[in-house]
Amino acid sequence: MADVQQRKPPLGHYKCGMAWWHPAWLQKYATTKSFMYVYGLLGTIQAMSYMYFIVTLTTLEKRFKIPSQTTGIVLSGNEISQILLSLILSYIGGQRNRPRWIAWGIVLCGLSCYILILPHFIYGAGDEVLQLTKEYQSNVANSTLVGSLTPANVSKPEQLCGVGKPNNNCDSLFTYVPLVLIFISQFVLGVGNTLYYSLGQTYLDDNTKKMNTPLMLAIAMALRMIGPVFGFLFGYISLNTFIDPTKTPLIDDKDPRWLGAWWLGWLILGTLMCLFSGLIGLFPKQLPKAQDNSSKHNSHLPQVLRHEELKRDEAGFSLSSRSASNAALDNIGAGANAELPQLKDFPRALMRLLRNKLLIFNIVSAVFYILGASGFMTFLTKYMEVQFHKSAQSATVVVGPVSILGMVVGLIGSGLVLSKKKPAVSNVLLWNVLVGFIYIFGQISYAFLYCPDPITMTRL
């Protein structure tokens, strides 16, 4: 019994705060609901950034003359970092203070936003679009050149040489800098997303009653769905703002030469992520609710039963009766004196998971779903622009509400059904298959929905 008492986590593991700072007024927030709301708030900001990127993607491509094929390759940096690091980061971070690791993940997401706006500050708004401003025309008039905008005044297509560098001194390698910065931004974002999703959901699951877990996760994910609303709003406002707000454009946002301030929202989103990341870092390594309930339950047991349960706990904590990989997985949160798993135990722990057939088939299913859905969601706004001849702003208004409504209804509805009705696993799997077929037929229908090309119709 003395050994078990020694393996109890210190009180700091159950208290909100940081280091030696654990004020009494903060402890009332050490609950599952508080964590769920903060976790959902950070997810909302992340969802804002995801939708904002989708909305402003076409403007980013137009500004730096990036073809969509190249964009798809550059955006794969997000997935590459998750593939390379997700298993290791989840394994190591899961044994430590998960809320603080999540906080650092959100900081990395904010850093990715700042990296993404660097091309704008390196290259500026671009000479081609600045020629369409009142200030440029005034400078031309003052230089005794023709004041009106004519084809003779427009320079040749600009090379990406940076602010203040003439084209004749341009280094060809400098034109790849935007692609490299976007790739690095996505790579860093993938690391942050890995920590947020893998550690956040397991922390919520470990500190929630099993019957309430689906509903809690559904609410947390539904809170994230508020993010796309603000993300689309941010995108709409940014794209209706001229790329250089200090200049007065001679064209409006309906002109195909218009470029919106795609970079403006990233500055705000990155700052919000860094500011609010500290909130989730204040949560304890383990919420006290489960500990209190366990103690309360044990206090009503007869002395003999409590003694037998204590013996089973001692057997459960015994490392000598387990393999190294099992001990690595099962000792999460065991206490300050429990030895943390080492990287050498990682291969054996991974093999233990790979032998779980249900887990593997579920992962393979998710891979195929993401394979079809990720590209569709990323380029849906551009698809609306090209196929239905919509402006970037109009496509945003069409795509946003429909996508958000479907996701919110699906998340909350599924969480309520799973928590209240508790359907059999086979029924849940059949429902997933049915929804998957509906999704596939909906995707195929896009091949038959389009508007005639106005240029072709004019020629006819």
mmCIF file of C-alpha atoms in Angstrom, residues 452-460:
data_model
loop_
_atom_site.group_PDB
_atom_site.id
_atom_site.type_symbol
_atom_site.label_atom_id
_atom_site.label_comp_id
_atom_site.label_asym_id
_atom_site.label_seq_id
_atom_site.Cartn_x
_atom_site.Cartn_y
_atom_site.Cartn_z
ATOM 1 C CA PRO A 452 -21.633 26.953 -70.915
ATOM 2 C CA ASP A 453 -18.422 28.837 -71.603
ATOM 3 C CA PRO A 454 -19.454 32.411 -72.540
ATOM 4 C CA ILE A 455 -16.505 32.752 -74.934
ATOM 5 C CA THR A 456 -17.515 29.601 -76.811
ATOM 6 C CA MET A 457 -21.156 30.709 -76.919
ATOM 7 C CA THR A 458 -20.121 34.073 -78.335
ATOM 8 C CA ARG A 459 -18.138 32.427 -81.133
ATOM 9 C CA LEU A 460 -21.114 30.242 -81.996
#
